Short mmCIF file of C-alpha atoms and ligand atoms in Angstrom, two decimals:
data_model
loop_
_atom_site.label_atom_id
_atom_site.label_comp_id
_atom_site.label_asym_id
_atom_site.label_seq_id
_atom_site.Cartn_x
_atom_site.Cartn_y
_atom_site.Cartn_z
CA MET A 1024 11.41 -24.25 -28.80
CA THR A 1025 8.65 -25.33 -26.57
CA ASN A 1026 4.91 -24.79 -26.66
CA LYS A 1027 4.68 -23.54 -23.49
CA PRO A 1028 3.27 -19.97 -22.96
CA ARG A 1029 5.75 -17.21 -22.53
CA VAL A 1030 5.69 -15.05 -19.41
CA PHE A 1031 7.83 -12.17 -18.22
CA VAL A 1032 8.10 -11.48 -14.53
CA THR A 1033 9.28 -7.85 -13.77
CA ARG A 1034 11.22 -8.92 -10.57
CA ARG A 1035 12.34 -12.21 -8.69
CA ILE A 1036 9.24 -13.30 -6.74
CA HIS A 1037 9.72 -16.34 -4.46
CA PRO A 1038 11.79 -19.58 -5.18
CA GLU A 1039 9.12 -21.97 -4.84
CA ALA A 1040 6.36 -19.83 -6.64
CA GLU A 1041 9.08 -19.31 -9.43
CA ALA A 1042 9.58 -23.03 -9.66
CA LYS A 1043 5.71 -23.65 -9.99
CA LEU A 1044 5.43 -21.06 -12.59
CA ALA A 1045 8.49 -22.59 -14.65
CA GLU A 1046 6.92 -25.96 -14.71
CA ALA A 1047 3.99 -24.52 -16.99
CA ALA A 1048 5.74 -21.67 -18.87
CA ASP A 1049 8.81 -20.27 -20.26
CA VAL A 1050 9.79 -17.58 -17.89
CA GLU A 1051 12.05 -14.64 -18.13
CA PHE A 1052 12.57 -12.79 -14.87
CA TRP A 1053 14.00 -9.30 -14.55
CA GLN A 1054 16.90 -9.71 -12.70
CA GLU A 1055 17.24 -6.20 -11.31
CA SER A 1056 15.90 -4.72 -8.08
CA THR A 1057 14.71 -1.85 -9.91
CA PRO A 1058 11.81 -2.01 -12.32
CA PRO A 1059 12.46 -2.68 -16.00
CA SER A 1060 12.21 0.61 -18.11
CA LYS A 1061 9.13 1.42 -20.38
CA GLN A 1062 11.06 0.90 -23.36
CA THR A 1063 12.07 -2.81 -22.05
CA LEU A 1064 8.29 -3.46 -21.56
CA LEU A 1065 7.56 -2.28 -24.74
CA GLU A 1066 10.22 -4.59 -26.45
CA LYS A 1067 9.17 -7.79 -24.23
CA LEU A 1068 5.21 -7.47 -24.36
CA PRO A 1069 4.61 -8.21 -28.10
CA ALA A 1070 6.33 -11.64 -27.75
CA ILE A 1071 4.77 -12.70 -24.35
CA ASN A 1072 1.38 -14.42 -23.29
CA GLY A 1073 1.66 -13.47 -19.60
CA LEU A 1074 3.09 -10.73 -17.71
CA ILE A 1075 3.65 -10.43 -13.90
CA THR A 1076 4.08 -6.86 -12.44
CA MET A 1077 4.66 -5.05 -9.40
CA LEU A 1078 3.09 -1.91 -8.03
CA SER A 1079 6.18 0.21 -9.32
CA ASP A 1080 5.71 -0.93 -12.84
CA PRO A 1081 3.82 1.67 -14.95
CA ILE A 1082 1.37 -0.40 -17.02
CA ASP A 1083 -0.34 2.29 -19.03
CA ALA A 1084 -2.14 2.46 -22.33
CA GLU A 1085 0.88 2.74 -24.42
CA VAL A 1086 2.24 -0.51 -22.86
CA ILE A 1087 -0.74 -2.51 -23.09
CA GLY A 1088 -2.59 -0.82 -25.93
CA ALA A 1089 -2.06 -1.72 -29.55
CA GLY A 1090 0.73 -4.34 -30.12
CA VAL A 1091 0.13 -6.93 -27.75
CA PRO A 1092 -2.42 -9.19 -29.21
CA ASP A 1093 -0.82 -12.39 -27.70
CA LEU A 1094 -0.94 -10.98 -24.19
CA LYS A 1095 -3.70 -13.08 -22.22
CA VAL A 1096 -3.35 -12.10 -18.80
CA ILE A 1097 -1.34 -9.60 -16.29
CA ALA A 1098 -0.90 -10.70 -12.60
CA GLN A 1099 0.10 -8.04 -10.27
CA MET A 1100 1.80 -9.07 -6.92
CA ALA A 1101 0.03 -6.57 -4.87
CA VAL A 1102 -3.53 -5.90 -3.65
CA GLY A 1103 -3.32 -2.33 -5.20
CA TYR A 1104 -3.36 -2.04 -8.96
CA ASP A 1105 -3.36 1.68 -9.44
CA ASN A 1106 -0.08 1.42 -11.60
CA ILE A 1107 -2.27 -0.55 -14.23
CA ASP A 1108 -4.64 1.03 -16.81
CA ILE A 1109 -7.52 -1.24 -15.97
CA THR A 1110 -9.67 0.36 -18.51
CA THR A 1111 -7.30 -0.20 -21.40
CA ALA A 1112 -6.78 -3.71 -20.20
CA THR A 1113 -10.47 -4.55 -20.15
CA THR A 1114 -11.02 -2.91 -23.27
CA ASN A 1115 -8.31 -5.27 -24.72
CA GLY A 1116 -9.86 -8.48 -23.01
CA ILE A 1117 -7.01 -8.58 -20.69
CA PRO A 1118 -7.88 -10.02 -17.23
CA VAL A 1119 -5.68 -8.38 -14.40
CA GLY A 1120 -5.06 -10.50 -11.35
CA HIS A 1121 -4.19 -9.14 -7.88
CA THR A 1122 -3.59 -10.31 -4.31
CA PRO A 1123 -6.36 -9.32 -2.02
CA GLY A 1124 -6.80 -10.54 1.69
CA VAL A 1125 -3.38 -12.31 2.21
CA LEU A 1126 -1.62 -8.88 3.22
CA THR A 1127 -4.55 -7.55 5.42
CA GLU A 1128 -2.92 -8.46 9.04
CA THR A 1129 0.51 -7.95 7.86
CA THR A 1130 -0.22 -4.28 6.70
CA ALA A 1131 -2.25 -3.57 9.75
CA ASP A 1132 0.60 -4.78 12.10
CA PHE A 1133 2.88 -2.44 10.46
CA ALA A 1134 0.48 0.51 10.37
CA TRP A 1135 0.29 -0.17 14.01
CA ALA A 1136 4.12 -0.21 14.28
CA LEU A 1137 4.48 3.10 12.66
CA MET A 1138 1.79 4.62 14.90
CA MET A 1139 3.58 3.34 18.05
CA ALA A 1140 6.96 4.45 16.70
CA ALA A 1141 5.74 7.94 15.78
CA ALA A 1142 3.98 8.38 19.07
CA ARG A 1143 6.66 7.18 21.46
CA ARG A 1144 9.56 8.38 19.20
CA VAL A 1145 11.29 4.96 18.86
CA ILE A 1146 13.27 5.75 15.87
CA GLU A 1147 14.46 9.08 17.17
CA ALA A 1148 15.44 7.49 20.54
CA ASP A 1149 17.36 4.63 18.73
CA ASN A 1150 19.26 7.35 16.77
CA GLU A 1151 20.12 9.21 19.77
CA VAL A 1152 21.58 6.07 21.53
CA ARG A 1153 23.62 5.04 18.33
CA GLY A 1154 24.88 8.54 18.00
CA GLY A 1155 26.54 8.14 21.65
CA ARG A 1156 23.69 10.40 23.04
CA TRP A 1157 22.18 8.15 25.70
CA GLN A 1158 20.92 10.91 28.15
CA PRO A 1159 20.49 9.88 31.71
CA TRP A 1160 16.97 9.35 32.73
CA GLY A 1161 15.13 12.43 33.04
CA PRO A 1162 11.42 13.40 33.43
CA ASP A 1163 11.29 14.94 30.03
CA VAL A 1164 13.74 12.89 28.10
CA LEU A 1165 12.14 11.90 24.71
CA THR A 1166 8.67 12.15 26.07
CA GLY A 1167 6.08 11.06 23.58
CA MET A 1168 2.43 10.50 23.47
CA ASP A 1169 0.20 7.70 24.87
CA VAL A 1170 -1.72 5.56 22.53
CA TYR A 1171 -3.63 3.54 24.99
CA GLY A 1172 -7.07 4.96 25.55
CA LYS A 1173 -6.76 7.55 22.74
CA THR A 1174 -9.06 8.16 19.76
CA LEU A 1175 -8.12 6.50 16.40
CA GLY A 1176 -9.55 7.79 13.24
CA ILE A 1177 -9.65 5.18 10.38
CA ILE A 1178 -9.96 6.48 6.91
CA GLY A 1179 -11.46 3.73 4.90
CA LEU A 1180 -13.20 0.80 6.64
CA GLY A 1181 -12.10 -2.03 4.33
CA ARG A 1182 -10.09 -5.14 5.10
CA ILE A 1183 -6.97 -3.37 6.47
CA GLY A 1184 -9.15 -0.59 8.13
CA LYS A 1185 -11.15 -3.38 10.02
CA ALA A 1186 -7.98 -5.11 11.32
CA MET A 1187 -6.86 -1.77 12.67
CA ALA A 1188 -10.15 -1.37 14.51
CA ARG A 1189 -9.67 -4.89 15.91
CA ARG A 1190 -6.17 -4.08 17.18
CA ALA A 1191 -7.36 -0.86 18.62
CA ARG A 1192 -9.68 -2.83 21.09
CA GLY A 1193 -6.68 -4.10 22.91
CA PHE A 1194 -5.37 -0.72 23.59
CA SER A 1195 -8.99 0.44 24.79
CA MET A 1196 -9.29 3.12 21.98
CA GLN A 1197 -12.32 4.91 20.84
CA VAL A 1198 -12.61 4.08 17.13
CA ILE A 1199 -14.22 6.39 14.56
CA TYR A 1200 -14.08 5.93 10.80
CA PHE A 1201 -14.82 7.67 7.58
CA ASP A 1202 -15.70 5.91 4.40
CA ASN A 1203 -17.92 6.66 1.19
CA HIS A 1204 -20.08 4.00 2.61
CA ARG A 1205 -21.32 3.34 6.11
CA ASP A 1206 -20.99 -0.19 7.19
CA PRO A 1207 -23.53 -0.85 9.96
CA GLU A 1208 -22.61 -4.48 10.46
CA ALA A 1209 -19.11 -3.41 11.00
CA GLU A 1210 -20.06 -0.68 13.36
CA ALA A 1211 -21.94 -3.28 15.52
CA GLU A 1212 -19.21 -5.86 15.39
CA LEU A 1213 -16.22 -3.85 15.83
CA ASP A 1214 -17.76 -0.97 18.16
CA VAL A 1215 -16.75 1.86 15.67
CA GLU A 1216 -18.54 4.91 14.78
CA TYR A 1217 -19.05 6.65 11.56
CA SER A 1218 -17.85 10.19 11.30
CA PRO A 1219 -17.88 12.74 8.53
CA LEU A 1220 -14.28 13.45 7.55
CA GLY A 1221 -13.95 16.98 9.01
CA GLU A 1222 -15.28 15.77 12.28
CA LEU A 1223 -13.11 12.65 12.46
CA LEU A 1224 -10.00 14.98 11.62
CA THR A 1225 -10.75 17.20 14.77
CA ARG A 1226 -11.49 14.48 17.22
CA SER A 1227 -8.69 11.98 16.30
CA ASP A 1228 -5.50 11.65 18.10
CA PHE A 1229 -4.25 9.11 15.47
CA VAL A 1230 -5.43 9.20 11.82
CA SER A 1231 -4.57 6.13 9.85
CA ILE A 1232 -5.36 5.95 6.16
CA HIS A 1233 -6.56 2.73 4.52
CA LEU A 1234 -7.92 3.57 1.11
CA TYR A 1235 -7.31 2.37 -2.51
CA TYR A 1236 -5.87 5.01 -4.57
CA SER A 1237 -8.00 6.59 -7.17
CA PRO A 1238 -7.84 10.03 -8.81
CA GLU A 1239 -10.81 11.12 -6.44
CA VAL A 1240 -8.64 10.89 -3.27
CA HIS A 1241 -5.33 12.45 -4.92
CA HIS A 1242 -3.99 14.59 -2.15
CA LEU A 1243 -7.03 14.21 0.01
CA PHE A 1244 -4.86 15.22 2.88
CA ASN A 1245 -3.99 18.53 1.66
CA ARG A 1246 -3.18 21.89 3.60
CA ASP A 1247 -6.78 22.27 4.64
CA ARG A 1248 -7.45 18.86 5.71
CA LEU A 1249 -4.08 18.54 7.76
CA SER A 1250 -4.94 22.03 9.49
CA GLN A 1251 -8.07 20.48 10.69
CA MET A 1252 -6.14 17.79 12.91
CA LYS A 1253 -5.15 18.09 16.34
CA SER A 1254 -1.72 19.82 16.98
CA THR A 1255 -0.70 16.40 18.72
CA ALA A 1256 -2.08 14.17 16.21
CA VAL A 1257 -0.33 11.49 14.63
CA LEU A 1258 -0.91 10.71 10.77
CA VAL A 1259 -0.23 7.25 9.39
CA ASN A 1260 -0.28 6.20 5.75
CA THR A 1261 0.34 2.69 4.72
CA ALA A 1262 -2.08 2.97 1.61
CA ARG A 1263 -0.71 5.04 -1.16
CA GLY A 1264 1.54 8.10 -1.08
CA ALA A 1265 -0.45 10.48 -3.36
CA ILE A 1266 -3.32 10.35 -1.09
CA VAL A 1267 -1.19 12.99 1.02
CA ASP A 1268 0.05 16.22 -0.57
CA PRO A 1269 3.92 15.75 0.34
CA ASP A 1270 4.39 19.55 0.54
CA ALA A 1271 1.45 20.12 2.91
CA LEU A 1272 2.69 17.05 5.08
CA PHE A 1273 6.17 18.75 5.32
CA GLU A 1274 4.74 21.98 6.27
CA ALA A 1275 2.31 20.49 8.86
CA LEU A 1276 5.07 18.47 10.44
CA GLN A 1277 7.66 21.33 10.38
CA SER A 1278 5.35 23.91 11.67
CA GLY A 1279 3.87 21.59 14.45
CA GLN A 1280 0.63 21.82 12.82
CA ILE A 1281 0.31 18.29 13.52
CA GLY A 1282 2.44 16.13 15.97
CA ALA A 1283 4.05 13.48 13.94
CA ALA A 1284 3.71 11.07 11.08
CA GLY A 1285 4.43 7.37 10.36
CA ILE A 1286 4.50 6.88 6.67
CA ASP A 1287 5.21 3.85 4.62
CA VAL A 1288 4.41 5.51 1.35
CA PHE A 1289 5.33 8.80 -0.36
CA ASP A 1290 4.70 10.77 -3.43
CA PRO A 1291 6.79 10.10 -5.31
CA GLU A 1292 8.49 6.85 -4.53
CA PRO A 1293 11.29 6.33 -4.02
CA ILE A 1294 11.48 9.78 -2.22
CA PRO A 1295 14.15 12.03 -4.01
CA ALA A 1296 17.35 11.78 -1.87
CA GLY A 1297 17.81 14.98 0.25
CA HIS A 1298 14.08 15.71 0.44
CA PRO A 1299 13.83 18.26 3.19
CA ILE A 1300 10.96 16.01 5.05
CA LEU A 1301 13.93 13.59 5.75
CA LYS A 1302 15.49 16.10 8.34
CA LEU A 1303 12.26 16.10 10.42
CA LYS A 1304 12.59 14.09 13.55
CA ASN A 1305 8.70 14.00 14.04
CA LEU A 1306 8.67 11.79 10.85
CA VAL A 1307 8.99 7.99 10.70
CA ILE A 1308 9.25 6.84 7.12
CA THR A 1309 9.78 3.42 5.67
CA PRO A 1310 10.06 2.42 2.04
CA HIS A 1311 6.64 0.86 1.17
CA ILE A 1312 7.23 -2.44 3.08
CA ALA A 1313 3.94 -2.83 5.07
CA SER A 1314 3.19 -6.16 3.60
CA ALA A 1315 6.97 -7.26 3.63
CA SER A 1316 6.72 -10.36 6.02
CA LYS A 1317 8.46 -13.42 4.64
CA GLU A 1318 5.04 -15.30 5.04
CA THR A 1319 3.01 -12.85 3.43
CA ARG A 1320 5.27 -12.22 0.46
CA GLN A 1321 5.30 -16.09 -0.16
CA LYS A 1322 1.59 -16.03 -0.24
CA MET A 1323 1.40 -13.19 -2.50
CA ALA A 1324 3.88 -14.88 -4.91
CA PHE A 1325 1.81 -18.03 -4.93
CA MET A 1326 -1.48 -16.05 -5.42
CA THR A 1327 0.08 -14.38 -8.28
CA VAL A 1328 1.19 -17.47 -9.92
CA GLU A 1329 -2.30 -19.00 -9.44
CA ASN A 1330 -3.62 -16.04 -11.35
CA ILE A 1331 -1.20 -16.02 -14.14
CA LEU A 1332 -1.70 -19.81 -14.73
CA ALA A 1333 -5.48 -19.53 -14.65
CA GLY A 1334 -5.16 -16.76 -17.29
CA LEU A 1335 -2.80 -18.72 -19.56
CA ASN A 1336 -5.21 -21.65 -19.54
CA GLY A 1337 -8.16 -19.39 -20.35
CA GLN A 1338 -9.73 -19.75 -16.96
CA PRO A 1339 -11.32 -17.01 -14.93
CA LEU A 1340 -8.77 -15.34 -12.54
CA PRO A 1341 -9.25 -16.56 -9.05
CA TYR A 1342 -8.26 -13.03 -7.64
CA CYS A 1343 -9.39 -10.71 -10.58
CA ALA A 1344 -9.31 -6.93 -10.49
CA ASN A 1345 -11.50 -6.31 -13.54
CA PRO A 1346 -14.18 -9.12 -13.48
CA GLN A 1347 -16.11 -7.16 -16.03
CA VAL A 1348 -13.58 -8.32 -18.52
CA TYR A 1349 -15.38 -11.58 -18.73
CA ASP A 1350 -18.64 -9.70 -19.81
CA SER A 1351 -16.92 -8.34 -22.90
CA ASP A 1352 -17.25 -10.14 -26.25
CA ARG A 1353 -13.38 -9.55 -26.69
CA SER A 1354 -12.53 -11.87 -23.75
C1 DGY B 890 -0.27 -3.55 -2.14
O1 DGY B 890 -0.21 -4.72 -2.19
O2 DGY B 890 -1.11 -2.85 -2.86
C2 DGY B 890 0.58 -2.86 -1.03
O3 DGY B 890 0.64 -1.63 -1.16
C3 DGY B 890 2.05 -3.40 -1.01
O4 DGY B 890 2.07 -4.81 -0.83
#
């Protein structure tokens, strides 16, 4: 027995970050690549002081409600934390850490890759070649859509949205954005123009979503919104799957209401095997890997460990999702 605090980690993170954590805590790592079940979490939580989570772990009121008096901190290895019931965590005096900032450029790189791949049919072309169908050069073989000089509509001008706007400059694109708050400083610095959502959808050749998920944006991209987009437009989503209604997206892609989509997130995740959308050639789809560069995942792991160690030591988390927890008497 040691007097070290006890930590449960719902996946392996990064060897060096794991070693740093193990110096200060008794750590149990979940060894599977799939998340622990809710039952497992309910069994582990009463005995631990710190919990490291991934965005695929549903940390709801049942998991962190009553019965976890010794739990001092949760540290999520992601910038988004919509899988965690922040209200319950705050009410119970539990600070929640996350990893803002470090994945901005990596995620924007990937959104850009999806946009290019969908516009220029990169995956479809690759499949043709691998399938033994390299057609001789022809004027209309696998023709796609130019990106250079087109109009990019950014939904959500936060860190990643701004990183997209910077990339767009190199492609001489006109950039318009929609957000709940106008950002005159960013408009001047990045040469981007604010546009109401409906107008953005009708003007954009590419629409890229960079919003935090909240119930207010659930299925924001529904049949109506998708029908306002150009028939050639490409929709890119690297934010959260539930911002786009999956049935409406399937219909819009299948009917040619929009040109193509490049998506890294889906509702639900993982996508059910055999989902009809997977048959569509005008869809490029990846399994929520926009932040998955080795360098970025290492930084995320270290930030997560910094957060958990601070919480275990009773210090404010350096990257805290619910700073209001420190205003509460219970903290
Ligand atoms: C996040 O961090 O929220 C991304 O979706 C995954 O890295």
